[in-house]
Coordinates of C-alpha atoms in Angstrom, one line a residue:
X624 CA 83.8 92.2 93.4
X625 CA 86.9 94.3 93.8
X626 CA 86.6 98.0 94.2
X627 CA 82.7 97.6 94.4
X628 CA 80.6 100.5 95.5
X629 CA 78.1 100.2 98.3
X630 CA 75.1 102.5 98.1
X631 CA 72.6 103.3 100.8
X632 CA 69.6 103.5 98.5
X633 CA 69.3 100.6 96.1
X634 CA 66.1 102.0 94.5
X635 CA 68.1 105.1 93.5
X636 CA 70.8 102.8 92.1
X637 CA 68.3 101.0 89.9
X638 CA 66.9 104.2 88.7
X639 CA 70.3 105.6 87.8
X640 CA 71.3 102.4 85.9
X641 CA 67.9 102.3 84.1
X642 CA 68.6 105.8 82.9
X643 CA 72.1 105.0 81.7
X644 CA 70.7 102.0 79.8
X645 CA 68.3 104.3 77.9
X646 CA 70.9 106.9 76.9
X647 CA 72.6 106.8 73.5
X648 CA 76.2 105.6 73.0
X649 CA 79.0 108.0 73.6
X650 CA 81.2 106.4 70.9
X651 CA 80.5 104.3 67.8
X652 CA 81.7 100.9 66.7
X653 CA 83.2 102.5 63.6
X654 CA 85.5 104.6 65.9
X655 CA 86.3 101.7 68.1
X656 CA 87.3 99.4 65.2
X657 CA 89.4 102.3 63.7
X658 CA 91.3 102.6 66.9
X659 CA 91.8 98.8 67.0
X660 CA 93.3 98.9 63.5
X661 CA 95.6 101.8 64.6
X662 CA 96.8 99.9 67.7
X663 CA 97.5 96.9 65.5
X664 CA 100.0 99.2 63.7
X665 CA 101.4 100.3 67.0
X666 CA 101.9 96.7 68.1
X667 CA 103.8 96.0 64.8
X668 CA 106.1 99.0 65.3
X669 CA 104.5 101.1 62.6
X670 CA 103.0 103.8 64.9
X671 CA 103.4 105.2 68.4
X672 CA 100.8 105.6 71.1
X673 CA 100.5 108.8 73.1
X674 CA 98.1 108.5 76.0
X675 CA 97.7 111.3 78.6
X676 CA 95.4 113.2 80.8
X677 CA 94.3 113.7 84.4
X678 CA 94.8 111.1 87.1
X679 CA 91.2 111.6 87.9
X680 CA 88.9 114.0 86.1
X681 CA 86.5 116.2 88.0
X682 CA 83.2 117.3 86.7
X683 CA 84.5 120.9 86.9
X684 CA 87.1 120.1 84.3
X685 CA 84.2 119.9 81.8
X686 CA 84.9 123.5 80.7
X687 CA 86.2 125.2 77.5
X688 CA 89.6 126.4 78.7
X689 CA 90.9 123.2 80.4
X690 CA 89.7 121.0 77.5
X691 CA 91.4 123.2 75.0
X692 CA 94.6 123.2 77.0
X693 CA 94.7 119.4 77.2
X694 CA 93.9 119.0 73.4
X695 CA 96.6 121.6 72.5
X696 CA 99.2 119.8 74.8
X697 CA 98.5 116.3 73.3
X698 CA 98.7 117.7 69.8
X699 CA 102.0 119.5 70.4
X700 CA 103.4 116.4 72.1
X701 CA 102.3 114.2 69.1
X702 CA 104.0 116.6 66.6
X703 CA 107.3 116.3 68.5
X704 CA 106.9 112.4 68.7
X705 CA 106.2 112.3 64.9
X706 CA 109.3 114.3 64.3
X707 CA 111.4 112.0 66.5
X708 CA 110.1 108.6 65.3
X709 CA 109.1 109.3 61.7
X710 CA 105.9 107.3 62.4
X711 CA 102.3 108.2 62.9
X712 CA 101.1 108.9 66.4
X713 CA 97.9 107.5 67.8
X714 CA 96.4 110.1 70.2
X715 CA 94.4 109.0 73.2
X716 CA 93.2 111.2 76.0
X717 CA 92.4 110.2 79.6
X718 CA 89.4 112.3 79.2
X719 CA 85.5 112.2 78.9
X720 CA 85.2 109.5 81.5
X721 CA 88.2 109.1 83.8
X722 CA 86.1 109.9 86.8
X723 CA 86.7 106.9 89.1
X724 CA 89.8 106.0 90.9
X725 CA 90.8 102.8 92.7
X726 CA 91.7 103.1 96.3
X727 CA 93.7 100.8 98.6
X728 CA 91.4 101.7 101.4
X729 CA 87.8 102.5 101.2
X730 CA 87.9 104.8 104.2
X731 CA 90.4 107.3 105.7
X732 CA 90.8 109.0 109.0
X733 CA 90.3 112.8 109.0
X734 CA 90.3 114.7 112.4
X735 CA 90.0 111.4 114.2
X736 CA 86.9 110.3 112.3
X737 CA 86.6 107.5 109.8
X738 CA 84.9 108.6 106.6
X739 CA 84.7 107.2 103.0
X740 CA 87.7 107.9 100.8
X741 CA 87.2 110.1 97.8
X742 CA 86.8 107.7 94.9
X743 CA 86.2 110.0 92.1
X744 CA 83.4 112.3 91.0
X745 CA 81.2 109.6 89.5
X746 CA 81.0 108.0 93.1
X747 CA 81.3 110.7 95.7
X748 CA 82.6 114.2 96.1
X749 CA 86.0 115.4 97.6
X750 CA 84.3 117.7 100.1
X751 CA 83.8 116.0 103.4
X752 CA 80.1 116.6 103.3
X753 CA 79.8 114.7 99.9
X754 CA 81.7 111.5 100.8
X755 CA 78.6 109.3 100.7
X756 CA 78.4 107.4 97.4
X757 CA 75.5 108.8 95.3
X758 CA 74.2 106.8 92.3
X759 CA 73.0 110.0 90.7
X760 CA 76.6 110.8 90.0
X761 CA 76.8 108.0 87.5
X762 CA 74.2 109.7 85.4
X763 CA 76.0 113.0 85.8
X764 CA 79.3 111.3 84.7
X765 CA 77.6 110.3 81.5
X766 CA 76.4 113.8 80.7
X767 CA 79.8 115.4 81.6
X768 CA 81.5 112.8 79.4
X769 CA 79.1 113.5 76.5
X770 CA 79.6 117.3 76.8
X771 CA 83.4 116.9 76.9
X772 CA 83.4 114.6 73.9
X773 CA 81.0 116.8 72.0
X774 CA 83.2 119.8 72.6
X775 CA 86.4 118.0 71.5
X776 CA 84.8 116.8 68.4
X777 CA 83.5 120.2 67.5
X778 CA 86.9 121.8 68.1
X779 CA 88.7 119.3 65.9
X780 CA 86.1 119.5 63.2
X781 CA 86.5 123.4 63.3
X782 CA 90.1 123.4 62.6
X783 CA 91.6 123.5 66.1
X784 CA 94.2 120.9 65.1
X785 CA 94.8 122.5 61.7
X786 CA 98.6 122.5 61.0
X787 CA 98.2 125.5 58.7
X788 CA 97.9 127.5 61.9
X789 CA 100.7 126.0 64.1
X790 CA 100.6 126.4 67.8
X791 CA 102.6 128.9 69.7
X792 CA 105.6 127.1 71.2
X793 CA 106.8 128.8 74.5
X794 CA 110.2 127.7 75.6
X795 CA 111.0 130.6 77.9
X796 CA 110.8 128.4 81.0
X797 CA 113.8 126.3 79.9
X798 CA 116.6 127.5 82.2
X799 CA 119.5 125.6 80.6
X800 CA 120.7 127.4 77.4
X801 CA 121.9 124.2 75.7
X802 CA 118.6 122.4 76.4
X803 CA 116.6 125.4 75.1
X804 CA 118.7 125.4 71.9
X805 CA 118.0 121.6 71.4
X806 CA 114.2 122.1 71.9
X807 CA 114.1 125.2 69.8
X808 CA 115.9 123.2 66.9
X809 CA 113.1 120.6 67.1
X810 CA 110.4 123.2 67.0
X811 CA 112.1 125.0 64.1
X812 CA 112.4 121.7 62.2
X813 CA 108.6 121.0 62.7
X814 CA 107.5 124.6 61.7
X815 CA 110.0 124.6 58.7
X816 CA 108.6 121.3 57.4
X817 CA 105.0 122.6 57.6
X818 CA 106.1 125.9 55.9
X819 CA 107.8 123.9 53.1
X820 CA 104.8 121.7 52.5
X821 CA 102.7 124.9 52.3
X822 CA 105.1 126.4 49.8
X823 CA 105.1 123.4 47.4
X824 CA 101.3 122.9 47.7
X825 CA 101.7 119.6 49.6
X826 CA 99.6 120.8 52.5
X827 CA 96.2 120.1 51.2
X828 CA 95.7 116.7 52.7
X829 CA 92.8 116.3 55.0
X830 CA 95.2 114.8 57.6
X831 CA 96.6 118.3 58.1
X832 CA 93.3 119.8 58.9
X833 CA 92.2 117.6 61.8
X834 CA 93.3 114.5 63.7
X835 CA 91.7 111.5 65.5
X836 CA 91.6 111.8 69.3
X837 CA 90.3 108.8 71.2
X838 CA 89.0 108.7 74.7
X839 CA 90.0 106.3 77.4
X840 CA 89.4 105.6 81.1
X841 CA 89.9 102.8 83.6
X842 CA 86.9 100.4 83.5
X843 CA 86.5 100.5 87.2
X844 CA 82.8 100.9 88.0
X845 CA 81.4 97.8 86.3
X846 CA 77.7 98.8 86.7
X847 CA 78.4 101.9 84.7
X848 CA 80.4 100.1 82.0
X849 CA 77.7 97.4 81.7
X850 CA 74.9 100.0 81.2
X851 CA 76.8 101.5 78.3
X852 CA 77.7 98.1 76.7
X853 CA 75.6 97.5 73.6
X854 CA 75.1 94.8 71.0
X855 CA 75.9 96.6 67.8
X856 CA 77.0 95.8 64.3
X857 CA 80.7 95.5 63.7
X858 CA 81.4 97.7 60.6
X859 CA 84.1 95.3 59.5
X860 CA 82.0 92.3 59.1
X861 CA 78.4 93.2 59.8
X862 CA 78.1 90.9 62.8
X863 CA 76.5 92.0 66.0
X864 CA 79.0 92.1 68.9
X865 CA 79.4 93.7 72.3
X866 CA 80.9 97.2 72.3
X867 CA 81.6 99.3 75.4
X868 CA 80.3 102.7 74.2
X869 CA 81.5 104.7 77.1
X870 CA 84.9 105.2 75.6
X871 CA 87.0 104.0 72.7
X872 CA 89.5 102.3 75.1
X873 CA 89.2 101.1 78.7
X874 CA 91.8 99.4 80.9
X875 CA 92.0 97.0 83.8
X876 CA 93.7 98.3 86.8
X877 CA 96.3 96.6 89.1
X878 CA 93.6 96.1 91.7
X879 CA 91.0 94.5 89.5
X880 CA 93.0 92.1 87.3
X881 CA 92.1 88.9 89.2
X882 CA 91.9 85.9 86.7
X883 CA 88.6 84.8 88.2
X884 CA 87.3 88.3 88.9
X885 CA 84.4 90.2 87.6
X886 CA 86.4 92.8 85.7
X887 CA 88.4 90.3 83.7
X888 CA 85.1 88.4 82.9
X889 CA 83.6 91.6 81.6
X890 CA 86.7 92.7 79.6
X891 CA 87.0 89.4 77.8
X892 CA 83.6 89.9 76.2
X893 CA 83.9 93.3 74.6
X894 CA 85.3 94.2 71.2
X895 CA 87.0 97.4 72.2
X896 CA 90.8 97.5 72.5
X897 CA 91.7 97.2 76.1
X898 CA 94.6 97.9 78.4
X899 CA 96.1 95.9 81.3
X900 CA 98.2 97.5 84.0
X901 CA 101.3 95.5 84.6
X902 CA 103.3 96.2 87.8
X903 CA 105.7 94.6 90.2
X904 CA 103.1 92.1 91.7
X905 CA 102.3 90.6 88.2
X906 CA 103.9 87.1 87.8
X907 CA 104.9 86.0 84.4
X908 CA 102.6 83.0 84.3
X909 CA 99.7 85.3 85.5
X910 CA 100.3 87.7 82.7
X911 CA 100.2 85.1 80.0
X912 CA 97.1 83.5 81.5
X913 CA 95.4 86.9 81.6
X914 CA 96.2 87.5 78.0
X915 CA 94.8 84.1 77.0
X916 CA 91.6 84.9 78.8
X917 CA 90.9 88.4 77.4
X918 CA 92.4 87.7 73.9
X919 CA 92.0 84.0 73.1
X920 CA 92.2 84.6 69.3
X921 CA 95.6 86.5 69.9
X922 CA 94.5 89.4 67.8
X923 CA 97.5 91.8 67.2
X924 CA 97.1 95.1 69.1
X925 CA 93.9 94.0 70.9
X926 CA 95.7 94.4 74.3
X927 CA 98.0 97.2 75.4
X928 CA 100.2 96.3 78.4
X929 CA 100.7 99.4 80.5
X930 CA 103.8 98.7 82.4
X931 CA 104.7 100.6 85.6
X932 CA 107.4 99.2 87.8
X933 CA 109.4 102.2 89.1
X934 CA 112.9 102.9 88.0
X935 CA 114.4 100.7 90.7
X936 CA 112.5 97.5 89.6
X937 CA 112.1 97.9 85.8
X938 CA 115.4 96.2 84.9
X939 CA 114.5 93.2 87.1
X940 CA 110.9 92.7 86.1
X941 CA 110.3 94.0 82.4
X942 CA 112.6 91.5 80.7
X943 CA 110.8 88.5 82.3
X944 CA 107.5 89.9 81.2
X945 CA 108.7 90.5 77.7
X946 CA 110.0 86.9 77.4
X947 CA 106.8 85.5 78.8
X948 CA 104.6 87.4 76.4
X949 CA 106.9 86.5 73.4
X950 CA 106.7 82.8 74.3
X951 CA 102.9 83.0 74.6
X952 CA 102.5 84.1 70.9
X953 CA 100.7 87.3 71.8
X954 CA 101.6 90.5 69.9
X955 CA 100.7 93.4 72.2
X956 CA 101.3 97.1 72.5
X957 CA 104.0 97.7 75.0
X958 CA 103.3 101.0 76.8
X959 CA 105.2 102.6 79.7
X960 CA 103.4 104.4 82.5
X961 CA 106.4 105.5 84.4
X962 CA 105.9 105.2 88.2
X963 CA 107.3 108.4 89.7
X964 CA 108.9 108.4 93.0
X965 CA 106.1 110.0 95.1
X966 CA 107.4 112.3 97.8
X967 CA 105.0 112.8 100.7
X968 CA 105.1 116.1 102.5
X969 CA 102.8 118.4 104.4
X970 CA 102.7 122.1 103.7
X971 CA 101.7 124.4 106.5
X972 CA 99.5 126.6 104.3
X973 CA 97.6 123.7 102.8
X974 CA 93.9 123.9 103.8
X975 CA 92.7 120.8 101.9
X976 CA 92.4 117.5 103.7
X977 CA 95.4 115.4 104.1
X978 CA 96.2 113.2 101.1
X979 CA 96.8 109.5 101.8
X980 CA 100.2 107.9 101.3
X981 CA 100.7 105.8 98.3
X982 CA 103.4 103.1 97.6
X983 CA 106.9 104.3 96.7
X984 CA 106.7 107.2 99.0
X985 CA 109.1 108.7 101.5
X986 CA 108.3 111.2 104.2
X987 CA 109.7 114.6 105.0
X988 CA 109.0 117.1 107.7
X989 CA 107.1 119.5 105.4
X990 CA 105.4 119.6 102.0
X991 CA 102.8 117.7 100.0
X992 CA 102.6 114.6 98.0
X993 CA 104.7 115.2 94.8
X994 CA 106.6 113.3 92.1
X995 CA 110.1 113.7 90.6
X996 CA 110.2 114.5 86.9
X997 CA 113.6 112.8 86.5
X998 CA 112.0 109.5 87.7
X999 CA 109.6 109.3 84.7
X1000 CA 112.4 110.0 82.3
X1001 CA 114.7 107.4 83.8
X1002 CA 112.0 104.7 83.6
X1003 CA 111.0 105.6 80.1
X1004 CA 114.6 105.5 79.0
X1005 CA 115.1 102.2 80.6
X1006 CA 112.0 100.7 79.1
X1007 CA 113.1 102.0 75.6
X1008 CA 116.5 100.3 76.0
X1009 CA 115.2 97.0 77.5
X1010 CA 112.7 96.6 74.6
X1011 CA 115.5 97.1 72.1
X1012 CA 117.7 94.5 73.9
X1013 CA 114.9 91.9 73.7
X1014 CA 113.8 92.5 70.1
X1015 CA 110.6 94.3 71.0
X1016 CA 109.8 98.0 71.0
X1017 CA 108.3 100.5 73.4
X1018 CA 105.1 101.3 71.5
X1019 CA 103.8 104.1 73.6
X1020 CA 103.8 106.2 76.8
X1021 CA 101.0 106.8 79.3
X1022 CA 101.3 110.0 81.3
X1023 CA 99.2 111.6 84.0
X1024 CA 99.3 115.3 82.8
X1025 CA 97.3 118.5 82.6
X1026 CA 97.3 121.3 80.1
X1027 CA 97.5 123.8 83.0
X1028 CA 100.5 125.4 84.7
X1029 CA 100.2 123.4 87.9
X1030 CA 103.0 122.9 90.3
X1031 CA 102.6 119.3 91.4
X1032 CA 105.7 117.6 90.2
X1033 CA 109.2 118.8 90.9
X1034 CA 112.1 119.0 88.5
X1035 CA 112.1 119.5 84.7
X1036 CA 113.4 122.5 82.8
X1037 CA 111.4 124.9 84.9
X1038 CA 113.5 123.8 87.9
X1039 CA 110.5 123.4 90.2
X1040 CA 111.5 122.5 93.7
X1041 CA 109.5 121.5 96.9
X1042 CA 109.3 125.2 97.7
X1043 CA 107.2 125.8 94.5
X1044 CA 104.5 123.2 95.2
X1045 CA 102.2 125.5 97.0
X1046 CA 102.1 128.0 94.1
X1047 CA 99.4 126.0 92.1
X1048 CA 98.9 122.6 93.6
X1049 CA 95.3 121.7 92.5
X1050 CA 95.1 117.9 92.1
X1051 CA 92.5 116.0 94.1
X1052 CA 94.3 112.7 93.5
X1053 CA 97.9 112.0 92.2
X1054 CA 100.3 114.8 91.1
X1055 CA 100.3 115.5 87.4
X1056 CA 102.9 116.8 85.0
X1057 CA 102.2 120.4 84.0
X1058 CA 102.0 121.5 80.3
X1059 CA 105.7 122.4 80.2
X1060 CA 106.9 119.2 81.9
X1061 CA 104.8 117.0 79.6
X1062 CA 106.0 118.7 76.5
X1063 CA 109.6 118.3 77.7
X1064 CA 109.0 114.6 78.1
X1065 CA 108.0 114.4 74.5
X1066 CA 111.2 116.3 73.5
X1067 CA 113.3 113.8 75.3
X1068 CA 111.6 110.7 73.9
X1069 CA 111.8 112.2 70.4
X1070 CA 115.5 112.7 71.0
X1071 CA 116.0 109.0 71.8
X1072 CA 114.5 107.9 68.6
X1073 CA 116.5 110.4 66.5
X1074 CA 119.7 109.3 68.3
X1075 CA 119.1 105.6 67.4
X1076 CA 118.4 106.1 63.7

């Protein structure tokens, strides 16, 4: 099985899995079916999907301030996208379960010694002394997911997302005066609309008090996913079906999408809406065959295709995939996860272990692994235009982001450069957009939809 985990103590593995099987579901079939219905609307062009969060969650992120920051950022971004597209936004967080990460190599060399690669907090730790896979981390992942999800639900139920108390919008970081004016005009339009609704008494709808926020993660560790897969009643028809209750939405990664592989076999059996990463190595016929396997009834919106090509390849590859899917009769959610250009550097003052090189990298004499903000915008813009040309639509975006003021990606209205990376570089995996860069991405996407009205 691809990306499988080898543990030293099989009895400890069995104990951990038995514990997981006895624990209650994290999400319900009612919530899962509600998301499936919402994604059907996205696939039909009647809604937009915003998905974002950390590349890889850490157990330490299960804390009040980082969770609040992520919720706030996703809510602000969704308001901007609603303003731009005049359609509802489905909000999905890479949170409460995104603890595992696929790796191209299961080991790495540090100080001349080969040790296991860091594969996420539910498998091993980042510290060199914690690199041995520990099955007890699977149970810990469940409880950290449960605590995060419980806190998110309590915040939303307590009025955290209440539009009667709009968020503070800080645009002081925008260095270009014209850009700042454009963003401020969007914020003013949003706040004036809310104020007008309050004035005329049209702000009493329940939808203004709270929102739905769904959870998602890559379904990488199959033992964990299987333990939280339960035979439960489908609220839409009363029939018992298999639901993955670890999250509302899980996806298949580029390294685990083999047609005859264990992950595809698992994914085809669950009722959850699912995602499939689609990159440069995906052949047209392989994509349609994969869709036929995981969605034989061709249910609209059941599958979200998360495309990531890189700005240099999207024009050559996306059109063929669009044509193949259209000819197959499948109606999917097309979502763009822009593949940044990752710049690999080594900072002299960095004390953390060296991060491995990923594809689409280039080397320099100094610095750390980073990404260029403009690359995501170029790929998102290209995806938007290509879909329009082929009679389909970009139904959503998938961003690796954090609500914190990190300095991991260069560019954007802050004007971050390579020299700024050491100020607050905290990721243990891939670089993330910070709160200001992520919100700027939402402003730019909203502008595209306004300009095409």
